CSV table of C-alpha atoms in Angstrom, one decimal:
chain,number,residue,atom,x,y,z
A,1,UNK,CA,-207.2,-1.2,-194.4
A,2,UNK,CA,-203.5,-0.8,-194.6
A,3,UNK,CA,-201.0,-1.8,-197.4
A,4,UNK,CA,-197.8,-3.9,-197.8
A,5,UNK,CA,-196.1,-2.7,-201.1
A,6,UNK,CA,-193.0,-5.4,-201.9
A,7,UNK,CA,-190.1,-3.9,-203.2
A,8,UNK,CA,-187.9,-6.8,-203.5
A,9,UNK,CA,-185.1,-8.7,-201.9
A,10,UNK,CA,-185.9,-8.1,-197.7
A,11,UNK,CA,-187.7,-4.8,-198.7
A,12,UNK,CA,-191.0,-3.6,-197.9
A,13,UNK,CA,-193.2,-0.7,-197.3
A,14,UNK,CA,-196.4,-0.9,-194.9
A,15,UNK,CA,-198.7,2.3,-194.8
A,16,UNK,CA,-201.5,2.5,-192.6
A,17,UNK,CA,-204.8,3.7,-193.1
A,18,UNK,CA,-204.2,6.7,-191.9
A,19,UNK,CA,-201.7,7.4,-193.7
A,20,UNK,CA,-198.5,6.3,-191.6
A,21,UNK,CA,-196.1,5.2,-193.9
A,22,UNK,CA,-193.2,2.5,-192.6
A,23,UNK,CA,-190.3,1.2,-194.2
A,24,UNK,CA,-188.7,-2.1,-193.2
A,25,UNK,CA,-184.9,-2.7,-194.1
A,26,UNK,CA,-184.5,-0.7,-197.2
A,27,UNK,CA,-182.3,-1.3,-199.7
A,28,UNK,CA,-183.8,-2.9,-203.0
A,29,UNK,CA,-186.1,-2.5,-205.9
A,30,UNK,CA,-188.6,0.5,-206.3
A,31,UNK,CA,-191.5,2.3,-204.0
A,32,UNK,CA,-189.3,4.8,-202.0
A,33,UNK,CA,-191.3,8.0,-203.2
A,34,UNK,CA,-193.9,8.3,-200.2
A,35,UNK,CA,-191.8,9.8,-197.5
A,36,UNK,CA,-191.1,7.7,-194.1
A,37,UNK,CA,-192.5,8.2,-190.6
A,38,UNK,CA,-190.9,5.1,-189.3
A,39,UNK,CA,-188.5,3.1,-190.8
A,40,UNK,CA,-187.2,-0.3,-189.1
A,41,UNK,CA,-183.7,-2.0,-189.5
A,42,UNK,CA,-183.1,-5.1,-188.4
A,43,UNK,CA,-179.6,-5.1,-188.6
A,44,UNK,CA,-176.8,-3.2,-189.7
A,45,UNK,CA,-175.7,-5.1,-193.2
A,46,UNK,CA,-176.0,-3.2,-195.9
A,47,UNK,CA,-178.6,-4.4,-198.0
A,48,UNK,CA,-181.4,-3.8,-195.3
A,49,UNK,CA,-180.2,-0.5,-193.9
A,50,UNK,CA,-180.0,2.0,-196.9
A,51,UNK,CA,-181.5,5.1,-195.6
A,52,UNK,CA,-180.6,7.3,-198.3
A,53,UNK,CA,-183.3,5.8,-200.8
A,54,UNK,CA,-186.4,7.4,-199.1
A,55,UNK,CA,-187.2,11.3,-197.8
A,56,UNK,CA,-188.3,11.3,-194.0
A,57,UNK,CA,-191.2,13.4,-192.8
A,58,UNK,CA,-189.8,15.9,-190.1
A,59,UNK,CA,-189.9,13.2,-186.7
A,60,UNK,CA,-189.4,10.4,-188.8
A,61,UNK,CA,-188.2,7.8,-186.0
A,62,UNK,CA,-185.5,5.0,-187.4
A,63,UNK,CA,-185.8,1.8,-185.0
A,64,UNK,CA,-182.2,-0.3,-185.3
A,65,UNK,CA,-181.2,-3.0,-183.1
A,66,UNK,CA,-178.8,-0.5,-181.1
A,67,UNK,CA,-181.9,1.5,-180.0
A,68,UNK,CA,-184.2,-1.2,-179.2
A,69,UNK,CA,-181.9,-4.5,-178.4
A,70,UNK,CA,-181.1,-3.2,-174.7
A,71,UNK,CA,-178.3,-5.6,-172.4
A,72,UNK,CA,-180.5,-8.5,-174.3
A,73,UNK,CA,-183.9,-7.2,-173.9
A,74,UNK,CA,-186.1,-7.1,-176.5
A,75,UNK,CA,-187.7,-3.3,-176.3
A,76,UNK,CA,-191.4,-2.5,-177.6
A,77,UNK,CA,-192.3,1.1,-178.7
A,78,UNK,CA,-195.7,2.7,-180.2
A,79,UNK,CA,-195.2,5.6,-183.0
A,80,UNK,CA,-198.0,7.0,-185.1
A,81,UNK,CA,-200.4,4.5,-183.2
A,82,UNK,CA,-198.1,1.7,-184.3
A,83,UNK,CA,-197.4,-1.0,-181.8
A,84,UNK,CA,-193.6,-2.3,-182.3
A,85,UNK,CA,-192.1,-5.2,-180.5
A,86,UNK,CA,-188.6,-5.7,-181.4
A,87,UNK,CA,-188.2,-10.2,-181.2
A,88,UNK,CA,-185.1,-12.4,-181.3
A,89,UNK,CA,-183.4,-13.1,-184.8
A,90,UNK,CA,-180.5,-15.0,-185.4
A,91,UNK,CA,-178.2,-17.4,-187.1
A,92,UNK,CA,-174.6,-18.3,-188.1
A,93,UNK,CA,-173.7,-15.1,-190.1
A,94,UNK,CA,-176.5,-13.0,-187.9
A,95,UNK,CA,-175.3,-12.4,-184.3
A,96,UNK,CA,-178.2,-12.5,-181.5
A,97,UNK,CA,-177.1,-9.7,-180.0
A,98,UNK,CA,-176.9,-7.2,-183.3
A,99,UNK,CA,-180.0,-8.4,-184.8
A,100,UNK,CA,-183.8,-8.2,-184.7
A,101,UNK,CA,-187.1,-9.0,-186.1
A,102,UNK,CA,-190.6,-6.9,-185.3
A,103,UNK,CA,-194.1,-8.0,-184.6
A,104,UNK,CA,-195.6,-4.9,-185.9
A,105,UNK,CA,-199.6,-3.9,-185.3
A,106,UNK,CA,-201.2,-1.5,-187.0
A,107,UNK,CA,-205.5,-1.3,-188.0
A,108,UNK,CA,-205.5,-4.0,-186.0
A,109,UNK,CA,-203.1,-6.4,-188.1
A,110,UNK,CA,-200.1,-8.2,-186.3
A,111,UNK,CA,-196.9,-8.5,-189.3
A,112,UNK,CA,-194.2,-10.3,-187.9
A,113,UNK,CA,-191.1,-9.0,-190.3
A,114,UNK,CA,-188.4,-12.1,-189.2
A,115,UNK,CA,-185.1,-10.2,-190.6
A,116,UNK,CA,-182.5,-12.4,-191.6
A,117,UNK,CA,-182.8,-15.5,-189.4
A,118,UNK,CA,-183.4,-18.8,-189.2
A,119,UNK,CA,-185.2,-20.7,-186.9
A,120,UNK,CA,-185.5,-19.5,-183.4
A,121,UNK,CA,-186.9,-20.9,-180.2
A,122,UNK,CA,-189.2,-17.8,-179.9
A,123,UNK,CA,-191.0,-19.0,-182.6
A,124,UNK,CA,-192.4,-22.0,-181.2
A,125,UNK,CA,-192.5,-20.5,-177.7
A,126,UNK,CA,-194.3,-17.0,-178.6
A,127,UNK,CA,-194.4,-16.3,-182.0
A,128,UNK,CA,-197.3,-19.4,-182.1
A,129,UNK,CA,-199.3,-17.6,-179.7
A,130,UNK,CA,-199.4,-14.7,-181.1
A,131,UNK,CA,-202.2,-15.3,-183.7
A,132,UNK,CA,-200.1,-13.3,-186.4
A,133,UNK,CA,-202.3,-12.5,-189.7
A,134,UNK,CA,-198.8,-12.3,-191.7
A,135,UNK,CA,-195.1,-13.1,-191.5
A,136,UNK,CA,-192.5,-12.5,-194.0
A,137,UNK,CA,-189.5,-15.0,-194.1
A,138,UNK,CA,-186.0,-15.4,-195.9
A,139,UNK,CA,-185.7,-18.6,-198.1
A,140,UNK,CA,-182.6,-17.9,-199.6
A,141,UNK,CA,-180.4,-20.8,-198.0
A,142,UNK,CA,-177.4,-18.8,-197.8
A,143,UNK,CA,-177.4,-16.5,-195.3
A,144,UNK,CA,-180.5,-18.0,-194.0
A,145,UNK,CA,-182.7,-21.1,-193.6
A,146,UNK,CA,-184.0,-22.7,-196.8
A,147,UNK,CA,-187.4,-22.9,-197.7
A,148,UNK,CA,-187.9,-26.2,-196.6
A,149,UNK,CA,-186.6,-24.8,-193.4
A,150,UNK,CA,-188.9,-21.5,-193.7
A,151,UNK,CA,-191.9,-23.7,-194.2
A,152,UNK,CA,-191.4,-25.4,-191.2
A,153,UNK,CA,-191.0,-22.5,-189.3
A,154,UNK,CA,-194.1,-20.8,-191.0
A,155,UNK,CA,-196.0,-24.3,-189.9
A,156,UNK,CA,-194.9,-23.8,-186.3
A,157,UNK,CA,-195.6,-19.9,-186.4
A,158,UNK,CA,-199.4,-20.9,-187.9
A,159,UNK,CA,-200.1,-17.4,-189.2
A,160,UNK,CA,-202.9,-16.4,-191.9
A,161,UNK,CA,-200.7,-15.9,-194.5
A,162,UNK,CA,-197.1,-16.4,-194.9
A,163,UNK,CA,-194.7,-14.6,-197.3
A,164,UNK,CA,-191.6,-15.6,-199.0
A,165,UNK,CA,-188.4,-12.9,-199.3
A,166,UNK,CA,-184.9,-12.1,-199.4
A,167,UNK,CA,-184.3,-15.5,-201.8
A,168,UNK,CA,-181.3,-15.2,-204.0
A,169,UNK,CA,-178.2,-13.3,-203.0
A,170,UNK,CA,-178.3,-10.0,-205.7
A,171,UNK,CA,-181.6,-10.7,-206.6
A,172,UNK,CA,-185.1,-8.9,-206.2
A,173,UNK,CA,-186.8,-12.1,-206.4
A,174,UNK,CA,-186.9,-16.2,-207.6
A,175,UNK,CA,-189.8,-17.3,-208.4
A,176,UNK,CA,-188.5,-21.1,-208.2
A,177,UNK,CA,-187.4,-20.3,-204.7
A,178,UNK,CA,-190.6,-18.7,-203.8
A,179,UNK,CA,-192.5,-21.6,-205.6
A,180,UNK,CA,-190.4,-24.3,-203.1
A,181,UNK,CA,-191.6,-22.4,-200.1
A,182,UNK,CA,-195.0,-24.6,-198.6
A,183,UNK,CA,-197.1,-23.0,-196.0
A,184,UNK,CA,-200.9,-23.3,-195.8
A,185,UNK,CA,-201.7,-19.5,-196.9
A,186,UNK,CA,-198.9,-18.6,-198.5
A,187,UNK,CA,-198.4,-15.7,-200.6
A,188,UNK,CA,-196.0,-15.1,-203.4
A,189,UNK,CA,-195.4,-11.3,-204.3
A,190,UNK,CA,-193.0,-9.7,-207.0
A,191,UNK,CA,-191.5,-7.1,-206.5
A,192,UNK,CA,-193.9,-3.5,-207.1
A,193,UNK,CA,-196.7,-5.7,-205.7
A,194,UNK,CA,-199.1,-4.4,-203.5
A,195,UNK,CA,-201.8,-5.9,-201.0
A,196,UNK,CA,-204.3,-5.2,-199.1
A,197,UNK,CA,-204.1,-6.1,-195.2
């Protein structure tokens, strides 16, 4: 099975089982050693686009909203046998137009990595249907939706298990944030910890 490794903040690593390692919105905490073969951005502030932390195999493909957010269609793409569907996210500091989220699958598990947003009608409309086993959401209130807010959107998005991030501006994590976030299957993770898809 693959792995989700947390760094902190809206940080994560995913590597697959075979091996395919995928980086989404660096920027915080620890866990940049194993080089990249994809890495995606969701948009272009700077704590979730810091390339410069992690070595990239020769081919590594980066995936930013420029490259995959085309005249206002949402692209898909497949690398390493990873299926990556780029999906509207948005809010008043996060233009629609310069930002995205992913529904990533790989061994067979569907992520969906939100980026900075809050709630969107694609939620409801798609995301829903999608039969997602995880989704990652901000909570921090600030420059997105709170977690009263992120629980309601991780009730209408029904997946297996929903995870808590990006909580506190210039933090790695909040455990009293995390802890007011309420979905059935929620997961909490710190930052250096590592699960098991």
């Amino acid at each position: 099975m693959g792995k989700l490794f947390y760094q902190g903040h809206g940080s994560y690593r995913l590597v697959t089982d075979q091996g395919i390692v995928l980086y989404v919105d660096p920027f915080a905490g620890e866990g940049y050693d194993l080089p990249a073969d994809i890495v995606l951005i969701t948009h272009e502030h700077p704590d979730h686009n810091n390339l410069s932390l992690l070595q990239q195999h020769q081919g590594c493909v980066v995936v930013r909203p420029e490259t995959i957010l085309i005249n206002g269609n949402y692209g898909t793409r497949t690398i390493h046998e990873v299926a990556i569907q780029a999906v509207p996210a948005y809010n008043s500091g996060h233009d629609k137009n310069k930002c995205v989220g992913y529904v990533i699958e790989l061994d067979g598990v569907k992520i969906y990595a939100s980026g900075d947003t809050s709630t969107t009608d694609y939620m409801k409309d798609v995301l829903s249907k999608e039969k997602l086993d995880y989704a990652l959401l901000p909570t921090d209130g600030f420059y997105n939706m709170d977690p009263k807010e992120a629980s309601d959107c991780a009730a209408v998005i029904g997946a297996v298990h929903t995870i808590p991030i990006h909580m506190k501006p210039g933090a790695l994590f909040d455990r009293k944030i995390a802890e007011a976030f309420v979905a059935e299957g929620r997961l909490i993770l710190e930052p250096n910890d590592e699960i098991i898809l």
